[in-house]
mmCIF file of C-alpha atoms and ligand atoms in Angstrom:
data_model
loop_
_atom_site.group_PDB
_atom_site.id
_atom_site.type_symbol
_atom_site.label_atom_id
_atom_site.label_comp_id
_atom_site.label_asym_id
_atom_site.label_seq_id
_atom_site.Cartn_x
_atom_site.Cartn_y
_atom_site.Cartn_z
ATOM 1 C CA PHE A 1 106.926 125.748 110.993
ATOM 2 C CA ILE A 2 103.421 127.131 111.222
ATOM 3 C CA SER A 3 103.431 128.505 107.715
ATOM 4 C CA ALA A 4 104.578 125.134 106.332
ATOM 5 C CA ALA A 5 101.611 123.439 107.927
ATOM 6 C CA LYS A 6 99.284 126.179 106.705
ATOM 7 C CA ARG A 7 100.566 125.735 103.176
ATOM 8 C CA THR A 8 99.818 122.012 103.158
ATOM 9 C CA ALA A 9 96.352 122.597 104.558
ATOM 10 C CA GLU A 10 95.547 124.551 101.452
ATOM 11 C CA GLU A 11 96.951 122.006 99.033
ATOM 12 C CA GLN A 12 94.842 120.395 96.368
ATOM 13 C CA LEU A 13 92.452 117.660 97.383
ATOM 14 C CA VAL A 14 93.345 114.083 96.533
ATOM 15 C CA SER A 15 90.886 111.190 96.324
ATOM 16 C CA PHE A 16 91.577 107.449 96.390
ATOM 17 C CA ASP A 17 90.839 107.397 92.649
ATOM 18 C CA ASP A 18 93.891 109.604 92.066
ATOM 19 C CA ILE A 19 96.142 106.893 93.469
ATOM 20 C CA GLY A 20 97.190 104.116 91.107
ATOM 21 C CA GLY A 21 97.339 100.517 92.309
ATOM 22 C CA GLN A 22 97.865 100.085 96.075
ATOM 23 C CA ASP A 23 94.529 98.261 96.239
ATOM 24 C CA MET A 24 95.422 96.417 99.450
ATOM 25 C CA ALA A 25 96.607 99.583 101.169
ATOM 26 C CA LYS A 26 93.544 101.533 100.042
ATOM 27 C CA GLY A 27 91.228 98.747 101.221
ATOM 28 C CA GLU A 28 92.843 98.480 104.652
ATOM 29 C CA LEU A 29 92.957 102.228 105.060
ATOM 30 C CA CYS A 30 89.296 102.680 104.098
ATOM 31 C CA GLU A 31 88.249 99.952 106.497
ATOM 32 C CA ALA A 32 90.079 101.727 109.308
ATOM 33 C CA LEU A 33 88.620 105.081 108.301
ATOM 34 C CA GLU A 34 85.057 103.812 108.650
ATOM 35 C CA PHE A 35 85.752 104.052 112.371
ATOM 36 C CA VAL A 36 86.469 107.735 111.981
ATOM 37 C CA LYS A 37 83.369 108.365 109.902
ATOM 38 C CA ASP A 38 80.804 106.499 111.949
ATOM 39 C CA VAL A 39 81.500 108.112 115.313
ATOM 40 C CA GLU A 40 78.027 107.625 116.780
ATOM 41 C CA ARG A 41 77.947 103.867 116.219
ATOM 42 C CA ILE A 42 81.496 103.571 117.485
ATOM 43 C CA LYS A 43 80.451 105.382 120.662
ATOM 44 C CA THR A 44 77.371 103.209 121.128
ATOM 45 C CA LEU A 45 79.425 100.064 120.851
ATOM 46 C CA GLY A 46 82.029 101.463 123.215
ATOM 47 C CA ILE A 47 84.863 101.077 120.713
ATOM 48 C CA ARG A 48 87.795 103.327 121.554
ATOM 49 C CA PRO A 49 88.511 105.959 118.904
ATOM 50 C CA LEU A 50 91.098 105.258 116.256
ATOM 51 C CA LYS A 51 93.954 107.648 116.963
ATOM 52 C CA GLY A 52 96.773 106.595 114.688
ATOM 53 C CA ILE A 53 97.480 104.751 111.458
ATOM 54 C CA LEU A 54 100.990 103.914 110.337
ATOM 55 C CA LEU A 55 101.799 103.688 106.641
ATOM 56 C CA ASN A 56 104.867 101.571 106.161
ATOM 57 C CA GLY A 57 106.742 101.337 102.888
ATOM 58 C CA PRO A 58 109.496 102.601 100.601
ATOM 59 C CA PRO A 59 109.784 106.241 99.459
ATOM 60 C CA GLY A 60 107.621 107.498 96.624
ATOM 61 C CA THR A 61 104.964 104.806 96.876
ATOM 62 C CA GLY A 62 102.102 107.190 97.575
ATOM 63 C CA LYS A 63 101.986 107.376 101.367
ATOM 64 C CA THR A 64 101.451 111.137 101.335
ATOM 65 C CA LEU A 65 98.752 110.743 98.691
ATOM 66 C CA LEU A 66 97.032 108.066 100.790
ATOM 67 C CA ALA A 67 97.047 110.354 103.832
ATOM 68 C CA LYS A 68 95.570 113.215 101.800
ATOM 69 C CA ALA A 69 92.913 110.897 100.383
ATOM 70 C CA ALA A 70 92.146 109.701 103.916
ATOM 71 C CA ALA A 71 91.539 113.318 104.926
ATOM 72 C CA GLN A 72 89.242 113.887 101.984
ATOM 73 C CA PHE A 73 87.395 110.558 102.568
ATOM 74 C CA THR A 74 86.639 111.514 106.173
ATOM 75 C CA GLY A 75 85.937 115.189 105.470
ATOM 76 C CA SER A 76 88.894 116.189 107.642
ATOM 77 C CA ALA A 77 91.219 119.135 107.625
ATOM 78 C CA PHE A 78 94.729 118.046 106.574
ATOM 79 C CA LEU A 79 98.106 119.065 107.943
ATOM 80 C CA ALA A 80 101.423 117.562 106.875
ATOM 81 C CA VAL A 81 104.803 117.749 108.589
ATOM 82 C CA SER A 82 108.006 115.772 108.476
ATOM 83 C CA GLY A 83 109.579 114.128 111.510
ATOM 84 C CA SER A 84 112.796 116.010 110.795
ATOM 85 C CA GLU A 85 111.044 119.345 111.431
ATOM 86 C CA PHE A 86 110.861 118.465 115.119
ATOM 87 C CA VAL A 87 114.519 117.913 115.671
ATOM 88 C CA GLU A 88 116.092 120.953 117.272
ATOM 89 C CA MET A 89 119.276 121.632 119.135
ATOM 90 C CA TYR A 90 117.442 122.979 122.129
ATOM 91 C CA VAL A 91 115.690 120.675 124.515
ATOM 92 C CA GLY A 92 111.966 121.322 124.676
ATOM 93 C CA VAL A 93 111.519 122.965 121.295
ATOM 94 C CA GLY A 94 110.478 119.748 119.561
ATOM 95 C CA ALA A 95 107.928 118.981 122.258
ATOM 96 C CA GLN A 96 106.541 122.495 121.986
ATOM 97 C CA ARG A 97 106.185 122.020 118.237
ATOM 98 C CA VAL A 98 104.231 118.833 118.753
ATOM 99 C CA ARG A 99 101.824 120.703 121.043
ATOM 100 C CA GLN A 100 101.536 123.519 118.498
ATOM 101 C CA LEU A 101 100.855 121.017 115.738
ATOM 102 C CA PHE A 102 97.871 119.451 117.483
ATOM 103 C CA LYS A 103 96.491 122.857 118.377
ATOM 104 C CA GLN A 104 96.980 124.053 114.858
ATOM 105 C CA ALA A 105 95.236 121.009 113.392
ATOM 106 C CA ARG A 106 92.195 121.722 115.551
ATOM 107 C CA ASP A 107 92.302 125.428 114.631
ATOM 108 C CA VAL A 108 92.450 124.696 110.898
ATOM 109 C CA ALA A 109 89.540 122.253 111.200
ATOM 110 C CA LYS A 110 87.494 124.794 113.170
ATOM 111 C CA ARG A 111 88.182 127.519 110.622
ATOM 112 C CA ASN A 112 86.991 125.213 107.863
ATOM 113 C CA ASP A 113 83.889 124.011 109.751
ATOM 114 C CA LYS A 114 85.187 120.468 110.036
ATOM 115 C CA THR A 115 84.901 118.143 113.021
ATOM 116 C CA ASN A 116 87.952 116.034 112.127
ATOM 117 C CA ALA A 117 91.585 116.745 111.400
ATOM 118 C CA VAL A 118 94.265 114.474 109.945
ATOM 119 C CA ILE A 119 97.847 115.168 110.968
ATOM 120 C CA PHE A 120 100.301 113.488 108.600
ATOM 121 C CA ILE A 121 103.820 112.952 109.942
ATOM 122 C CA ASP A 122 106.226 111.799 107.236
ATOM 123 C CA GLU A 123 109.506 110.164 108.313
ATOM 124 C CA ILE A 124 108.041 109.543 111.724
ATOM 125 C CA GLU A 125 111.066 107.423 112.662
ATOM 126 C CA VAL A 126 113.090 110.635 112.992
ATOM 127 C CA LEU A 127 111.035 111.737 115.974
ATOM 128 C CA GLY A 128 109.722 108.322 116.976
ATOM 129 C CA GLY A 129 112.909 106.263 117.074
ATOM 130 C CA LYS A 130 113.561 104.062 120.087
ATOM 131 C CA ARG A 131 114.043 106.218 123.180
ATOM 132 C CA GLY A 132 117.348 106.273 124.966
ATOM 133 C CA GLN A 133 119.272 105.351 121.842
ATOM 134 C CA ASN A 134 120.225 108.848 120.806
ATOM 135 C CA ALA A 135 123.157 109.156 123.178
ATOM 136 C CA GLY A 136 122.997 112.413 125.063
ATOM 137 C CA HIS A 137 120.048 113.597 123.037
ATOM 138 C CA MET A 138 117.219 114.117 125.474
ATOM 139 C CA GLU A 139 115.535 116.265 122.882
ATOM 140 C CA TYR A 140 114.354 113.290 120.799
ATOM 141 C CA ASP A 141 112.935 111.584 123.852
ATOM 142 C CA GLN A 142 110.998 114.646 124.979
ATOM 143 C CA THR A 143 109.551 115.175 121.527
ATOM 144 C CA LEU A 144 108.403 111.579 121.278
ATOM 145 C CA ASN A 145 106.986 111.699 124.814
ATOM 146 C CA GLU A 146 104.955 114.748 123.864
ATOM 147 C CA LEU A 147 103.568 112.985 120.786
ATOM 148 C CA LEU A 148 102.508 110.085 123.018
ATOM 149 C CA VAL A 149 100.893 112.499 125.479
ATOM 150 C CA GLN A 150 98.987 114.254 122.698
ATOM 151 C CA MET A 151 97.798 110.983 121.184
ATOM 152 C CA ASP A 152 96.727 109.640 124.559
ATOM 153 C CA GLY A 153 94.773 112.852 125.075
ATOM 154 C CA ILE A 154 92.589 112.303 121.997
ATOM 155 C CA SER A 155 89.061 111.422 123.083
ATOM 156 C CA GLU A 156 85.835 110.626 121.277
ATOM 157 C CA ASN A 157 84.297 113.573 123.091
ATOM 158 C CA ASP A 158 86.698 116.103 121.576
ATOM 159 C CA ALA A 159 84.923 118.823 119.599
ATOM 160 C CA ILE A 160 87.488 118.213 116.878
ATOM 161 C CA ARG A 161 88.853 114.688 116.634
ATOM 162 C CA VAL A 162 92.414 114.302 115.480
ATOM 163 C CA LEU A 163 93.703 111.277 113.577
ATOM 164 C CA VAL A 164 97.471 110.956 113.238
ATOM 165 C CA ILE A 165 98.795 109.215 110.143
ATOM 166 C CA GLY A 166 102.494 108.428 110.293
ATOM 167 C CA ALA A 167 104.667 107.274 107.412
ATOM 168 C CA THR A 168 107.909 105.382 107.641
ATOM 169 C CA ASN A 169 110.200 103.030 105.810
ATOM 170 C CA ARG A 170 111.851 101.964 109.079
ATOM 171 C CA ILE A 171 109.176 100.473 111.277
ATOM 172 C CA ASP A 172 111.946 98.360 112.848
ATOM 173 C CA ILE A 173 113.494 101.371 114.589
ATOM 174 C CA LEU A 174 110.238 102.857 115.912
ATOM 175 C CA ASP A 175 109.862 103.044 119.669
ATOM 176 C CA SER A 176 107.535 100.238 120.715
ATOM 177 C CA ALA A 177 105.460 102.713 122.748
ATOM 178 C CA LEU A 178 104.215 104.163 119.466
ATOM 179 C CA LEU A 179 102.918 100.789 118.332
ATOM 180 C CA ARG A 180 101.028 100.060 121.530
ATOM 181 C CA PRO A 181 97.203 99.835 121.336
ATOM 182 C CA GLY A 182 95.613 103.247 121.395
ATOM 183 C CA ARG A 183 98.440 104.839 119.426
ATOM 184 C CA PHE A 184 99.469 103.638 115.949
ATOM 185 C CA ASP A 185 97.591 100.411 116.334
ATOM 186 C CA ARG A 186 96.682 100.134 112.687
ATOM 187 C CA GLN A 187 99.486 99.433 110.276
ATOM 188 C CA VAL A 188 99.093 99.563 106.529
ATOM 189 C CA LYS A 189 101.812 98.209 104.257
ATOM 190 C CA VAL A 190 102.448 100.302 101.157
ATOM 191 C CA ASP A 191 104.582 98.354 98.700
ATOM 192 C CA LEU A 192 106.219 99.153 95.392
ATOM 193 C CA PRO A 193 103.561 98.691 92.695
ATOM 194 C CA ASP A 194 103.321 95.432 90.750
ATOM 195 C CA LYS A 195 102.906 95.456 86.968
ATOM 196 C CA LYS A 196 99.166 96.111 87.173
ATOM 197 C CA GLY A 197 99.721 98.891 89.687
ATOM 198 C CA ARG A 198 102.456 100.443 87.545
ATOM 199 C CA LEU A 199 100.088 100.489 84.588
ATOM 200 C CA LYS A 200 97.439 102.267 86.679
ATOM 201 C CA VAL A 201 99.955 104.882 87.843
ATOM 202 C CA LEU A 202 101.140 105.422 84.264
ATOM 203 C CA GLN A 203 97.542 105.797 83.075
ATOM 204 C CA LEU A 204 96.836 108.365 85.785
ATOM 205 C CA HIS A 205 99.897 110.443 84.969
ATOM 206 C CA THR A 206 99.286 110.423 81.212
ATOM 207 C CA ARG A 207 95.610 111.380 81.556
ATOM 208 C CA ASN A 208 96.336 114.871 80.291
ATOM 209 C CA LYS A 209 99.228 114.078 77.972
ATOM 210 C CA PRO A 210 98.944 113.396 74.228
ATOM 211 C CA LEU A 211 100.279 109.897 73.465
ATOM 212 C CA ALA A 212 101.292 108.687 69.988
ATOM 213 C CA ASP A 213 99.562 105.615 68.569
ATOM 214 C CA ASP A 214 102.696 103.491 68.993
ATOM 215 C CA VAL A 215 102.639 103.905 72.788
ATOM 216 C CA SER A 216 101.773 100.888 74.892
ATOM 217 C CA LEU A 217 101.648 101.797 78.554
ATOM 218 C CA ALA A 218 101.464 98.065 79.311
ATOM 219 C CA ASP A 219 104.924 97.712 77.745
ATOM 220 C CA VAL A 220 106.230 100.581 79.862
ATOM 221 C CA ALA A 221 104.745 98.933 82.961
ATOM 222 C CA ASN A 222 106.497 95.733 81.944
ATOM 223 C CA ASP A 223 109.865 97.477 81.635
ATOM 224 C CA THR A 224 109.725 99.338 84.942
ATOM 225 C CA PHE A 225 110.051 96.598 87.556
ATOM 226 C CA GLY A 226 111.197 98.121 90.841
ATOM 227 C CA PHE A 227 109.938 101.634 90.034
ATOM 228 C CA SER A 228 107.895 103.500 92.634
ATOM 229 C CA GLY A 229 104.891 105.661 91.785
ATOM 230 C CA ALA A 230 107.133 108.705 92.079
ATOM 231 C CA HIS A 231 109.597 107.190 89.550
ATOM 232 C CA LEU A 232 106.737 106.476 87.153
ATOM 233 C CA GLU A 233 105.459 110.026 87.470
ATOM 234 C CA SER A 234 108.992 111.146 86.621
ATOM 235 C CA VAL A 235 109.033 108.889 83.543
ATOM 236 C CA THR A 236 105.867 110.482 82.147
ATOM 237 C CA ASN A 237 107.185 113.963 82.841
ATOM 238 C CA GLU A 238 110.620 113.269 81.319
ATOM 239 C CA ALA A 239 108.966 111.770 78.239
ATOM 240 C CA ALA A 240 106.873 114.919 77.812
ATOM 241 C CA ILE A 241 110.019 117.059 78.139
ATOM 242 C CA LEU A 242 111.756 114.996 75.443
ATOM 243 C CA ALA A 243 108.737 115.457 73.148
ATOM 244 C CA PHE A 244 108.862 119.193 73.805
ATOM 245 C CA ARG A 245 112.593 119.369 73.013
ATOM 246 C CA GLU A 246 111.994 117.612 69.709
ATOM 247 C CA SER A 247 109.028 119.869 68.952
ATOM 248 C CA SER A 248 106.879 116.781 68.785
ATOM 249 C CA GLY A 249 103.175 117.303 69.443
ATOM 250 C CA VAL A 250 102.846 113.842 70.957
ATOM 251 C CA ILE A 251 104.802 111.574 73.290
ATOM 252 C CA THR A 252 106.098 108.522 71.431
ATOM 253 C CA ALA A 253 107.127 105.050 72.586
ATOM 254 C CA GLN A 254 110.764 106.094 72.071
ATOM 255 C CA HIS A 255 110.346 109.155 74.317
ATOM 256 C CA LEU A 256 109.012 106.869 77.026
ATOM 257 C CA ARG A 257 111.853 104.357 76.578
ATOM 258 C CA SER A 258 114.454 107.141 76.858
ATOM 259 C CA ALA A 259 112.679 108.547 79.891
ATOM 260 C CA VAL A 260 112.758 105.144 81.609
ATOM 261 C CA GLU A 261 116.528 104.970 80.987
ATOM 262 C CA LYS A 262 116.965 108.503 82.282
ATOM 263 C CA VAL A 263 115.115 107.764 85.510
ATOM 264 C CA ILE A 264 117.105 104.562 85.997
ATOM 265 C CA MET A 265 120.397 106.435 85.538
ATOM 266 C CA GLY A 266 119.313 109.409 87.623
ATOM 267 C CA GLU A 267 118.087 107.374 90.528
ATOM 268 C CA LYS A 268 120.711 104.647 90.291
ATOM 269 C CA LEU A 269 117.943 102.168 90.951
ATOM 270 C CA ASP A 270 119.116 98.927 92.551
ATOM 271 C CA ARG A 271 117.763 96.934 89.662
ATOM 272 C CA ILE A 272 120.608 98.067 87.412
ATOM 273 C CA PRO A 273 123.897 96.276 88.106
ATOM 274 C CA ASN A 274 126.875 98.623 88.552
ATOM 275 C CA ALA A 275 124.749 101.714 87.822
HETATM 276 P P1 ATP B 301 108.056 109.681 100.726
HETATM 277 O O1 ATP B 301 108.134 108.535 101.677
HETATM 278 O O2 ATP B 301 109.331 109.888 99.935
HETATM 279 O O3 ATP B 301 107.503 110.928 101.314
HETATM 280 P P2 ATP B 301 105.523 108.887 99.638
HETATM 281 O O4 ATP B 301 105.339 107.421 99.776
HETATM 282 O O5 ATP B 301 104.826 109.757 100.626
HETATM 283 O O6 ATP B 301 107.046 109.226 99.566
HETATM 284 P P3 ATP B 301 104.162 110.449 97.699
HETATM 285 O O7 ATP B 301 104.731 111.733 98.195
HETATM 286 O O8 ATP B 301 102.754 110.164 98.020
HETATM 287 O O9 ATP B 301 105.073 109.256 98.166
HETATM 288 O O10 ATP B 301 104.383 110.343 96.127
HETATM 289 C C1 ATP B 301 105.209 111.247 95.429
HETATM 290 C C2 ATP B 301 104.626 111.483 94.057
HETATM 291 O O11 ATP B 301 104.729 110.272 93.294
HETATM 292 C C3 ATP B 301 103.151 111.813 94.079
HETATM 293 O O12 ATP B 301 102.933 113.183 94.156
HETATM 294 C C4 ATP B 301 102.671 111.246 92.741
HETATM 295 O O13 ATP B 301 102.925 112.139 91.685
HETATM 296 C C5 ATP B 301 103.552 110.038 92.536
HETATM 297 N N1 ATP B 301 102.955 108.792 93.048
HETATM 298 C C6 ATP B 301 103.466 107.969 94.001
HETATM 299 N N2 ATP B 301 102.693 106.889 94.184
HETATM 300 C C7 ATP B 301 101.642 107.030 93.354
HETATM 301 C C8 ATP B 301 100.483 106.259 93.085
HETATM 302 N N3 ATP B 301 100.272 105.099 93.708
HETATM 303 N N4 ATP B 301 99.599 106.724 92.166
HETATM 304 C C9 ATP B 301 99.828 107.887 91.519
HETATM 305 N N5 ATP B 301 100.898 108.663 91.734
HETATM 306 C C10 ATP B 301 101.798 108.247 92.617
#
């Protein structure tokens, strides 16, 4: 558990410019993050510190990237975990992990001379589902209670301030205690990209790839309705693999068309009837 968090702390930095589209989400997130950056003014005005932001949206839309960019934007240390890492057979272990996580976030920040830390919890619904609904599973409840305790304990006077960013596709099953003011009271919707967003993502992921003159990324964006950012990244990678297989020095429009088909078949995207 600890080494997983350590690994993510050392991952490459991501900025908001590395994220295609998602203009609304980026805007809302940045606005919220100003509260993290301008601590002194926040204190003077008596505004309570922002403790949690919830990113809500389908898989592969860039929630992890947004959390990493948030860490970079605020000069924070970054730690990522998944809600499923807290689910153990033994009562108490999950809660202990939550405590460890907060301690670890502060330790990593201290080691890197930072005064802020971002803890990113993907699939937060796994540990933050409605309490009392996991029949006979006290473990979930204790883990969630510990997360609430840790978040309530965050204060503007902490030497290292922790911001928790949670990601979920199932906000409907989250325990309402998590959404109460002072916890995840900011919610940012992260949707599948529209055509313009898809074009931006495609441009980002072909930055370092040689494209043939017949390639129109706008056409690819047009043909990829329903694709997430992760699917689009896959399309550019598959197209490059096809070019490699054919010993072609450049990626052609046909490579991209085949790659789109491949991703559709592989993922069985809903947009394809009977696929
Ligand atoms: P999950 O909910 O499955 O964890 P996620 O929403 O956190 O997914 P990410 O992990 O951020 O999605 O995205 C996965 C990969 O997809 C990224 O590493 C990146 O290559 C690509 N990607 C997704 N969205 C975008 C985007 N908006 N711009 C650029 N790349 C993107």
